[in-house]
PDB file of C-alpha atoms in Angstrom:
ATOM      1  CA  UNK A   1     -58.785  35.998  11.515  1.00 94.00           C
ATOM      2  CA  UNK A   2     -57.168  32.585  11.120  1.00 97.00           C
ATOM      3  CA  UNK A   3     -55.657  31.411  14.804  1.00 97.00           C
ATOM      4  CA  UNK A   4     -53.468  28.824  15.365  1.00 97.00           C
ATOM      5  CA  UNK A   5     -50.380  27.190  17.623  1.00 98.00           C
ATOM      6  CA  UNK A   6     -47.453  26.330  16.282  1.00 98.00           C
ATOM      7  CA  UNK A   7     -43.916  25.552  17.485  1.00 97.00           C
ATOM      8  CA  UNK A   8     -40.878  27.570  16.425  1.00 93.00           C
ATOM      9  CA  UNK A   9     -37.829  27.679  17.052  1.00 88.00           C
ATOM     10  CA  UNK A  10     -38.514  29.904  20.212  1.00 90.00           C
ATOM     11  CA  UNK A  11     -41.176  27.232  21.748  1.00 94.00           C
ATOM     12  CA  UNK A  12     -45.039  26.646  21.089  1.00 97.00           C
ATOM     13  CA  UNK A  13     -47.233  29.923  20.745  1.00 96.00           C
ATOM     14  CA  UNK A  14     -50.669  30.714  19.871  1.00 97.00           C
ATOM     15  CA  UNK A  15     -50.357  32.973  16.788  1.00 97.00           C
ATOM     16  CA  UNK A  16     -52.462  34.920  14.308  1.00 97.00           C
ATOM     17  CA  UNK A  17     -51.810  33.452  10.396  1.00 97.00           C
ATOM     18  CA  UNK A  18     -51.779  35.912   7.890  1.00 95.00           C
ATOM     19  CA  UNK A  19     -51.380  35.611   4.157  1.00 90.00           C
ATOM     20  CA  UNK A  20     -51.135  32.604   1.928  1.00 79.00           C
ATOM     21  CA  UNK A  21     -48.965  29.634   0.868  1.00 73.00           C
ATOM     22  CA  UNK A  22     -45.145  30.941   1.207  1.00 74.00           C
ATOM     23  CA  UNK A  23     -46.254  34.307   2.197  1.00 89.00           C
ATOM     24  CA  UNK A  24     -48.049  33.315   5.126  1.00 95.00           C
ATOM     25  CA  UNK A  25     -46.252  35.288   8.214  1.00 97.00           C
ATOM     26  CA  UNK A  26     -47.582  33.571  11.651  1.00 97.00           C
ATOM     27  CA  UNK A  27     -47.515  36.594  14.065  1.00 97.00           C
ATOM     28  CA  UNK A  28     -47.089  35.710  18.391  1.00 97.00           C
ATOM     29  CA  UNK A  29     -50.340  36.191  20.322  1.00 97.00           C
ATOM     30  CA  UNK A  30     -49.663  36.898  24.353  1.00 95.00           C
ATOM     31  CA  UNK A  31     -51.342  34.609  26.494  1.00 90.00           C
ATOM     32  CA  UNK A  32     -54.206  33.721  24.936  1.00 91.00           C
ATOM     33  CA  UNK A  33     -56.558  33.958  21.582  1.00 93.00           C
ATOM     34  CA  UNK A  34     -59.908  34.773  23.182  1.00 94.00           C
ATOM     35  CA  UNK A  35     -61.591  38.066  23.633  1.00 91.00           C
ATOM     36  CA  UNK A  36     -59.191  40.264  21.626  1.00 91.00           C
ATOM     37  CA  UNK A  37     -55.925  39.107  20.877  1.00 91.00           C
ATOM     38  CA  UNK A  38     -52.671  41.032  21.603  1.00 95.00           C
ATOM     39  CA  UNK A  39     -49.407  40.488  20.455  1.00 96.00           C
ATOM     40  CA  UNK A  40     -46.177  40.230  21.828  1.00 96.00           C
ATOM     41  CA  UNK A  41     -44.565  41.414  17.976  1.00 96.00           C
ATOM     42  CA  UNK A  42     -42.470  38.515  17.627  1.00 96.00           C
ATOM     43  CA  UNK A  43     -43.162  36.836  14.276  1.00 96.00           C
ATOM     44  CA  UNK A  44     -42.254  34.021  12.226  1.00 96.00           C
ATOM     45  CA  UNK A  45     -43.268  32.693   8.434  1.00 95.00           C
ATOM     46  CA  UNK A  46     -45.405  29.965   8.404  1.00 95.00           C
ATOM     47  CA  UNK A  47     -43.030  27.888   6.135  1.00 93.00           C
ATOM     48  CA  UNK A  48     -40.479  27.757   8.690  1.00 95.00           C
ATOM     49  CA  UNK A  49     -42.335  26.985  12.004  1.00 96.00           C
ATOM     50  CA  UNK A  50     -45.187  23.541  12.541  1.00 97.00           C
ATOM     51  CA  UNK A  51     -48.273  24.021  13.040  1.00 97.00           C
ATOM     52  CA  UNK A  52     -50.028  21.875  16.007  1.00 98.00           C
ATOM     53  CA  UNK A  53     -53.420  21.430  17.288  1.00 98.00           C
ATOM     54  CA  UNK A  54     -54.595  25.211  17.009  1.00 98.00           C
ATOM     55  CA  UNK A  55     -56.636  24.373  20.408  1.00 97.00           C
ATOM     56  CA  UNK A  56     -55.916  22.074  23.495  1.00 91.00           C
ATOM     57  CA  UNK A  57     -59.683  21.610  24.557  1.00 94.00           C
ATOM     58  CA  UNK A  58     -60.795  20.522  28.112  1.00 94.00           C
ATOM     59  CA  UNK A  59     -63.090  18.027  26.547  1.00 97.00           C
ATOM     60  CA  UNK A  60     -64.241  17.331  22.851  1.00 98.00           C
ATOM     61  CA  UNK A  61     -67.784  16.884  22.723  1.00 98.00           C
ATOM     62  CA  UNK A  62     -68.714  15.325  19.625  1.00 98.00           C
ATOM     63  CA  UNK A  63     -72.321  14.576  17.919  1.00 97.00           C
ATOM     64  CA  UNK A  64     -73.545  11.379  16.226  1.00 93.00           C
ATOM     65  CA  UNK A  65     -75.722  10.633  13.247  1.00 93.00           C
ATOM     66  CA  UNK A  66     -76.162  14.187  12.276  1.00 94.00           C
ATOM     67  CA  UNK A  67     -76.124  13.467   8.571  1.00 93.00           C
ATOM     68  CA  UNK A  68     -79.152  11.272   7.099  1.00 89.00           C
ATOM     69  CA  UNK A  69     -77.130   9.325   4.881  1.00 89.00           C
ATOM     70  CA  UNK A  70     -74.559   8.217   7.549  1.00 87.00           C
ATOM     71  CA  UNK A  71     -77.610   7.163   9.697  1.00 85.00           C
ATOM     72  CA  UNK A  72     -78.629   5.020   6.773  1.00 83.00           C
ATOM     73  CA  UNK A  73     -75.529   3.342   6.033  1.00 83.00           C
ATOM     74  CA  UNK A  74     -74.505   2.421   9.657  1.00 77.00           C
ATOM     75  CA  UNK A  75     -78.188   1.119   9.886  1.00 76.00           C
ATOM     76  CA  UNK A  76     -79.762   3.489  12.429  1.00 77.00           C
ATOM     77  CA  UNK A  77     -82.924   5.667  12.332  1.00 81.00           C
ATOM     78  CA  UNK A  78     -82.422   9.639  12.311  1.00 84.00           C
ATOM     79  CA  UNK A  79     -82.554  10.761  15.893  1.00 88.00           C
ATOM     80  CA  UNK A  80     -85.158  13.397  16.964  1.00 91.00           C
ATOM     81  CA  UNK A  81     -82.540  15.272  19.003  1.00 94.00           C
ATOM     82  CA  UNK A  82     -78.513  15.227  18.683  1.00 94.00           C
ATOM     83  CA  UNK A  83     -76.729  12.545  20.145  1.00 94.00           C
ATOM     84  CA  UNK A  84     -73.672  13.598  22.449  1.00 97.00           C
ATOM     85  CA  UNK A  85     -70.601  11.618  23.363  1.00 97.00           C
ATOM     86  CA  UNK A  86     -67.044  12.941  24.478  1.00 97.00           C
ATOM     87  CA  UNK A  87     -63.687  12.033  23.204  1.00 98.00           C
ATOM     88  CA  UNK A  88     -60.549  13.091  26.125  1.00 97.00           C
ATOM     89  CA  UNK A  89     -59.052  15.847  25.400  1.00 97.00           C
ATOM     90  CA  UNK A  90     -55.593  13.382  25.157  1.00 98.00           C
ATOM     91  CA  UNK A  91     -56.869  12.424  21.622  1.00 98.00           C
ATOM     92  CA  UNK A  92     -56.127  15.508  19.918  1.00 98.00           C
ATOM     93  CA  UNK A  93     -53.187  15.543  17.450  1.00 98.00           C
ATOM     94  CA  UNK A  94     -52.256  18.243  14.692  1.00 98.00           C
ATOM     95  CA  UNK A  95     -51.625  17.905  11.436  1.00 98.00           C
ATOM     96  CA  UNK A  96     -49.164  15.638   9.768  1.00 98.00           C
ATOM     97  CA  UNK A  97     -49.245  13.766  13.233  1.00 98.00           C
ATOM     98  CA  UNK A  98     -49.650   9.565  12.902  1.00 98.00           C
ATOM     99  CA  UNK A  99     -52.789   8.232  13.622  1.00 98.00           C
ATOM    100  CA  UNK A 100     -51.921   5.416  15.681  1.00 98.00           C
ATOM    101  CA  UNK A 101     -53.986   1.996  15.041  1.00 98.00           C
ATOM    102  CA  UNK A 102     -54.007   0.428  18.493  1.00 98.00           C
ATOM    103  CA  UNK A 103     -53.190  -3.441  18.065  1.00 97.00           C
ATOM    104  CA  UNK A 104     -56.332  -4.531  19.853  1.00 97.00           C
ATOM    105  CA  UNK A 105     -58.741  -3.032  16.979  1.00 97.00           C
ATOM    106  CA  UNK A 106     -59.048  -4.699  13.489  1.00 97.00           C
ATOM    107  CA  UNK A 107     -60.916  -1.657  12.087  1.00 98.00           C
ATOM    108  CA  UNK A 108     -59.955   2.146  12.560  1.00 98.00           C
ATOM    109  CA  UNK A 109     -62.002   4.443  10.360  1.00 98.00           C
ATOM    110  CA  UNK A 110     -62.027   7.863   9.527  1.00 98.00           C
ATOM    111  CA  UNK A 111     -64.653  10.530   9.761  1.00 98.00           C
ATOM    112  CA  UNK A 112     -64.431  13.648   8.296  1.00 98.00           C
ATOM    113  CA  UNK A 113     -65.756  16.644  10.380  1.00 98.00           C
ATOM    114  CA  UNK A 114     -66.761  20.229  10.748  1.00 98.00           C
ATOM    115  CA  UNK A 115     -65.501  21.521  13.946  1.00 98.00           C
ATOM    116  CA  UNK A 116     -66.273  24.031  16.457  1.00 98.00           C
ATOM    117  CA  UNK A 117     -64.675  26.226  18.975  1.00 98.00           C
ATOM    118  CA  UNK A 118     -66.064  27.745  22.037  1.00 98.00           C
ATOM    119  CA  UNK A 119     -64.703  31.470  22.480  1.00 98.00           C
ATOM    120  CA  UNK A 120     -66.016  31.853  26.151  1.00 97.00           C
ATOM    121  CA  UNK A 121     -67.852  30.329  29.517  1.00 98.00           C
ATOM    122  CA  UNK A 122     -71.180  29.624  28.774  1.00 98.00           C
ATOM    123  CA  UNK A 123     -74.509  27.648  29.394  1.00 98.00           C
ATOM    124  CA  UNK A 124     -78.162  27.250  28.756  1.00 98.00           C
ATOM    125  CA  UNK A 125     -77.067  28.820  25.277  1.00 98.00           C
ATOM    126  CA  UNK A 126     -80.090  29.568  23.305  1.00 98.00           C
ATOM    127  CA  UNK A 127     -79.877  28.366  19.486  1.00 98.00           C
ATOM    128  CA  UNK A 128     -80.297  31.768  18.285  1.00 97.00           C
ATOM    129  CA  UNK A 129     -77.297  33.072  20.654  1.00 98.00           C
ATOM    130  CA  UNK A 130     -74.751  30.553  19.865  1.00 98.00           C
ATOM    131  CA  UNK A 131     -72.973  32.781  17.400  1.00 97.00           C
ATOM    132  CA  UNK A 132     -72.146  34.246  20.390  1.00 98.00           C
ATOM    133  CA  UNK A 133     -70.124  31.830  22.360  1.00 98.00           C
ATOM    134  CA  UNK A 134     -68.088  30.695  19.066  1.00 98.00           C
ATOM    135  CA  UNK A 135     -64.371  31.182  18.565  1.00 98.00           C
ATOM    136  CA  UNK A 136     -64.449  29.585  15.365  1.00 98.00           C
ATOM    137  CA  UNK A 137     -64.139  26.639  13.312  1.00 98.00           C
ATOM    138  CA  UNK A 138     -61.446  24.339  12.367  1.00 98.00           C
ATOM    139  CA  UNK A 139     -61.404  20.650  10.710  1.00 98.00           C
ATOM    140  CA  UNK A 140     -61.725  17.391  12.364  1.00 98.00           C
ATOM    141  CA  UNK A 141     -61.147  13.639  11.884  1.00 98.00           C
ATOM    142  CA  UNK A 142     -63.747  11.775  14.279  1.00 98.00           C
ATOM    143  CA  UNK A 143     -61.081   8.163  14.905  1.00 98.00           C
ATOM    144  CA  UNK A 144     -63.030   5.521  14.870  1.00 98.00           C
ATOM    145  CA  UNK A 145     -62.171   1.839  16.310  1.00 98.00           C
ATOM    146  CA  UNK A 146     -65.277   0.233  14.620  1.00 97.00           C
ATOM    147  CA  UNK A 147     -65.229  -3.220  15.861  1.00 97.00           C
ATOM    148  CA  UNK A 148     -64.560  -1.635  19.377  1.00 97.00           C
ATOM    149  CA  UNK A 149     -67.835   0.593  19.307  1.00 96.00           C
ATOM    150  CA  UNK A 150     -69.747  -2.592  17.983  1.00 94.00           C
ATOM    151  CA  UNK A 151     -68.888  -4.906  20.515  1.00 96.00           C
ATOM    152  CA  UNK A 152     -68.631  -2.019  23.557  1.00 96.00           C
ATOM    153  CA  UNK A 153     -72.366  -1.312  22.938  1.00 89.00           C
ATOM    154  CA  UNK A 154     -70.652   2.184  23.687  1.00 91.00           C
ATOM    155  CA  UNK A 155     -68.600   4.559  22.267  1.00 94.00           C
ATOM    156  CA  UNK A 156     -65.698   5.911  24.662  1.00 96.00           C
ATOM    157  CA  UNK A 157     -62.965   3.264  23.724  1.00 97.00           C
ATOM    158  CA  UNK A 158     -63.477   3.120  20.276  1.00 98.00           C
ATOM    159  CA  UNK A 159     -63.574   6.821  20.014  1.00 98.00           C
ATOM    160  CA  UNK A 160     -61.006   7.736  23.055  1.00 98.00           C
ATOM    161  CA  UNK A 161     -57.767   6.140  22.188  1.00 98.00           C
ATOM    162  CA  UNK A 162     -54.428   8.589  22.075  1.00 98.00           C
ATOM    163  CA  UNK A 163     -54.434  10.502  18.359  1.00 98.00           C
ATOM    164  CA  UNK A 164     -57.899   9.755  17.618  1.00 98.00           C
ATOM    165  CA  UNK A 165     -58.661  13.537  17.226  1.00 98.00           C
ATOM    166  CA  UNK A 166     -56.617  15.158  14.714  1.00 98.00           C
ATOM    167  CA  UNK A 167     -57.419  18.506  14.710  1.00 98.00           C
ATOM    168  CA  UNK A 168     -56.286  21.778  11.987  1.00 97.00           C
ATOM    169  CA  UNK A 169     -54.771  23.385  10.431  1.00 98.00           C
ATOM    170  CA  UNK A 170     -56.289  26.178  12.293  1.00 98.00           C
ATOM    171  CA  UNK A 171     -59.387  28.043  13.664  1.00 98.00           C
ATOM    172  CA  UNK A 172     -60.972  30.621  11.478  1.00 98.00           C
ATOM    173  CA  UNK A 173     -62.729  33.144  13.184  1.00 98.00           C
ATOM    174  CA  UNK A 174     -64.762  34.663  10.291  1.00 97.00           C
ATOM    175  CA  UNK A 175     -66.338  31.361   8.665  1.00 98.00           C
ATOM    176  CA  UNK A 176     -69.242  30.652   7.242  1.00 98.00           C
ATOM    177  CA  UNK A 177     -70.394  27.516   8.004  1.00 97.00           C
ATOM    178  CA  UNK A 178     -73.937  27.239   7.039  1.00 96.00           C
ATOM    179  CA  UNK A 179     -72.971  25.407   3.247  1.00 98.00           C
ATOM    180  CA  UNK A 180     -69.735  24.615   2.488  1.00 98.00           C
ATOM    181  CA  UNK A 181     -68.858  21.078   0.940  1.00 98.00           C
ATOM    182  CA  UNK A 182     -66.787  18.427   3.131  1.00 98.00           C
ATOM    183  CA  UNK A 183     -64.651  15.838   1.795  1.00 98.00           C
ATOM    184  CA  UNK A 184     -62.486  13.378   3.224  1.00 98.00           C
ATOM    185  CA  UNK A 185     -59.473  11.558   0.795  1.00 98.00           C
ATOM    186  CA  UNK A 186     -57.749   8.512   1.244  1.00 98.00           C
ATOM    187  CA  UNK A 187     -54.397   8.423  -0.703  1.00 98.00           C
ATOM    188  CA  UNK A 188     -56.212  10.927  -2.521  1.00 98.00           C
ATOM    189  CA  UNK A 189     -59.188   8.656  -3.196  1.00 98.00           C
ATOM    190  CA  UNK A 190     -62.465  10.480  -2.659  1.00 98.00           C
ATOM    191  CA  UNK A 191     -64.526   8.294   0.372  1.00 98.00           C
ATOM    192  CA  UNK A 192     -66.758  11.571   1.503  1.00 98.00           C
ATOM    193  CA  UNK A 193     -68.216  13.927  -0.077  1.00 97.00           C
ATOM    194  CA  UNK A 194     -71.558  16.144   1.335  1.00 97.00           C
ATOM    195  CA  UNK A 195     -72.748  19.417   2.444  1.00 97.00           C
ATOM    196  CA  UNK A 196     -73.076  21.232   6.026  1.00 98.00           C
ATOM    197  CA  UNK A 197     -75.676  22.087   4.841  1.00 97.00           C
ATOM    198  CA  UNK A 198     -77.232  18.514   5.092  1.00 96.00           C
ATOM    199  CA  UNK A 199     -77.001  18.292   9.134  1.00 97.00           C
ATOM    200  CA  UNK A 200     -80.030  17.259  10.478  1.00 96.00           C
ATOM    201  CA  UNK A 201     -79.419  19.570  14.058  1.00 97.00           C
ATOM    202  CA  UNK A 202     -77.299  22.561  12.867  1.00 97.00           C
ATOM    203  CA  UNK A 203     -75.274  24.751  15.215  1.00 98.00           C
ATOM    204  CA  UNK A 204     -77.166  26.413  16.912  1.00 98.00           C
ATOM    205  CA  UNK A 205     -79.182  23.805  17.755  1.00 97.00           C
ATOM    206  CA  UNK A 206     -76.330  21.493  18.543  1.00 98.00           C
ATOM    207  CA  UNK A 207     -74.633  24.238  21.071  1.00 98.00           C
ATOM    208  CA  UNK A 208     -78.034  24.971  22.572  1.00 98.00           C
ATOM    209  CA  UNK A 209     -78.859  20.946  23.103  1.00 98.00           C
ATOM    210  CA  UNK A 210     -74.874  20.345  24.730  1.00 98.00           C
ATOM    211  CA  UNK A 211     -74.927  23.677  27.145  1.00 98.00           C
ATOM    212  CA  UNK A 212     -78.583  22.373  28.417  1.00 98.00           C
ATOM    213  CA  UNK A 213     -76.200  19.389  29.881  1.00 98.00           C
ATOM    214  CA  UNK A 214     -72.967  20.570  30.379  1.00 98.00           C
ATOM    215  CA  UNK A 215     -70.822  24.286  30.693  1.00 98.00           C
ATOM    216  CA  UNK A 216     -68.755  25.152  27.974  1.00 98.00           C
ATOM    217  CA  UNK A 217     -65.518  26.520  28.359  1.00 98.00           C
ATOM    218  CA  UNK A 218     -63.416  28.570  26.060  1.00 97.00           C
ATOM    219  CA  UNK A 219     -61.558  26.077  24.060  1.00 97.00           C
ATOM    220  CA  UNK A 220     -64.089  23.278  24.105  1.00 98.00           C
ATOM    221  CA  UNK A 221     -64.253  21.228  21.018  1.00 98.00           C
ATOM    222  CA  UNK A 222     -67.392  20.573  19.242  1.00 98.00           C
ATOM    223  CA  UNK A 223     -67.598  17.817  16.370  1.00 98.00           C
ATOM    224  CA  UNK A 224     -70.402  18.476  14.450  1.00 98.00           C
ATOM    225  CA  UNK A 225     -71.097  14.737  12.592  1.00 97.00           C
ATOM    226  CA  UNK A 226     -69.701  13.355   9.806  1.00 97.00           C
ATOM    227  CA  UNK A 227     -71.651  12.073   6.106  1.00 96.00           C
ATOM    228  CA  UNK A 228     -72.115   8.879   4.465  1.00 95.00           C
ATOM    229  CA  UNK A 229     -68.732   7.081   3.017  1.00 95.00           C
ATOM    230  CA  UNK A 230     -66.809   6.398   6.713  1.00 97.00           C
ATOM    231  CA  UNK A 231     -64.263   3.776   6.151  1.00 97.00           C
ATOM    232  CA  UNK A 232     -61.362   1.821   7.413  1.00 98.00           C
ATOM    233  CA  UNK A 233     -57.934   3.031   7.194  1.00 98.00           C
ATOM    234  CA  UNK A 234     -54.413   1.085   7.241  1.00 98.00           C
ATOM    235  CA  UNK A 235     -51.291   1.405   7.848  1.00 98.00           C
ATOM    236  CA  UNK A 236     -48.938   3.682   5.599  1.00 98.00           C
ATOM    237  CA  UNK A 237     -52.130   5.287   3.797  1.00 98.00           C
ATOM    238  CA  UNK A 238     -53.053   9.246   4.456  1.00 98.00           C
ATOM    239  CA  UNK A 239     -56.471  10.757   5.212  1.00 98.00           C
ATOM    240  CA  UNK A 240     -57.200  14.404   4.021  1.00 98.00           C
ATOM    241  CA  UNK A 241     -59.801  16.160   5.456  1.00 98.00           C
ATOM    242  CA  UNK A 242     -60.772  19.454   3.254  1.00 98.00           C
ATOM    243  CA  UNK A 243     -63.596  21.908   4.070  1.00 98.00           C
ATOM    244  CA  UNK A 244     -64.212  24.164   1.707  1.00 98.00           C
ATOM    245  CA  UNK A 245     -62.857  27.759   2.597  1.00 97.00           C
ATOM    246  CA  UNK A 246     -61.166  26.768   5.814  1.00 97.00           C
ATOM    247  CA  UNK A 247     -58.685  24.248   5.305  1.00 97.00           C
ATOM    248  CA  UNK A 248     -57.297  20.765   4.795  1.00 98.00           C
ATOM    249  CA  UNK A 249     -56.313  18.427   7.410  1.00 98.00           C
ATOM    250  CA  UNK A 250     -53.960  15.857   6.516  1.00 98.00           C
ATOM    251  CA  UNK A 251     -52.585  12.706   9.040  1.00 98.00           C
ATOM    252  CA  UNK A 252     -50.544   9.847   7.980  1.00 98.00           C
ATOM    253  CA  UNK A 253     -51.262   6.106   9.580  1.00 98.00           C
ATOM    254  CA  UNK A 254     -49.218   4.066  11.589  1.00 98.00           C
ATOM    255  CA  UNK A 255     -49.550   0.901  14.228  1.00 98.00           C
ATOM    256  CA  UNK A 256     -48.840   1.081  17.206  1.00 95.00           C
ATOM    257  CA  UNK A 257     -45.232  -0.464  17.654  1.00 87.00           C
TER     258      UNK A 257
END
């Protein structure tokens, strides 16, 4: 099942997506999307309604240097465990929303992302159980001040300003994520290009190491790490994030005014 939020004509609504391209039919889910979905019956197509951030997370708990060749190129060693930090949950955007370049940052760069979405309360998740707690997965772009995280020594300015967390177009509840390719376009330019595959902590790993620290909560926000090829964005360009068999992701670029 693919589950998203749009806004229609009748106000914002978590909704099931079914069918493709101009047939797609977005159909109302009551209350909520976890557990087992029911529906109110009112439905609209997908052409004529916008689709938002398919989940407003309490927090966004991402993971660093999870692919070898984005360790290399930023200059760091492969870490023996995964590395947590947390983006606010007033980051998140949808698709076709601006990234906004704040004015005090000479360098914003993208970084193309699996994500994943906790379906239900949980902690001290074993690796093998994590299936368990997942909604689904959607795609993410990891905003990136650079020169911010250099000279911060840390990374919850550079990563934490508003619209710095596009996520879409939606959560697919059925995915595979074990090898499917990710790539991240810039005005249609190729920058990344790798494998899930290729993580050095996979999922179940990465949900057992987070709940060990912290409760999940249905709706939580996990970014799994992005590959080699990060770069810096400007301006009036777009970045396209594409994972294969779930979706593309697509935000233009702005300054702030």
């Amino acid at each position: 099942m693919r589950l998203g939020r749009i806004a229609s004509p009748d106000g914002v609504a978590f909704v099931s997506i079914e069918g493709t391209d101009d047939d797609a039919v977005t159909k109302e889910i009551a209350e909520h999307p976890f557990g087992t979905p029911t529906f109110t019956g009112r439905s609209w197509k997908l052409a004529d309604v916008r689709l938002l951030a398919p989940i407003l997370a309490s927090k966004v708990i991402c993971i660093g240097k999870n692919y070898a060749d984005h360790v290399k190129e930023m200059g760091g060693e492969a870490p023996d465990n995964p590395v947590i930090f947390i983006k606010p949950s007033t980051s998140i955007i949808g698709p076709e929303v601006p990234i906004v370049r704040p004015p005090s940052s000479e360098r914003v760069d993208f970084e193309g992302e699996l994500a994943v979405v906790i379906g239900r309360p949980c902690k001290d998740v074993k690796a093998s159980a994590a299936k368990d707690v997942i909604l689904g997965y959607t795609v993410a772009n990891d905003v990136t001040a650079r020169d911010q995280q250099k000279a911060d020594g840390q990374w919850t300015r550079a990563k934490g300003y508003d619209s710095f967390c596009p996520l879409g177009p939606w959560i697919d509840t059925t995915f595979d994520p074990s090898d499917v390719q990710l790539v991240t376009e810039l005005d249609g330019e190729v920058r990344q290009r790798s494998r899930t595959s290729l993580m050095l902590h996979d999922i179940g790993a990465i949900i057992e190491w987070i709940s060990t620290v912290m409760t999940l909560l249905p709706g939580d926000v996990i970014l799994t790490g992005t590959p080699e090829g990060v770069g810096p964005m400007v301006a009036g360009q777009r970045v396209s994030v594409t994972v294969e068999g779930l979706g593309t992701l697509s935000n233009p670029v702005v300054d702030k005014q």
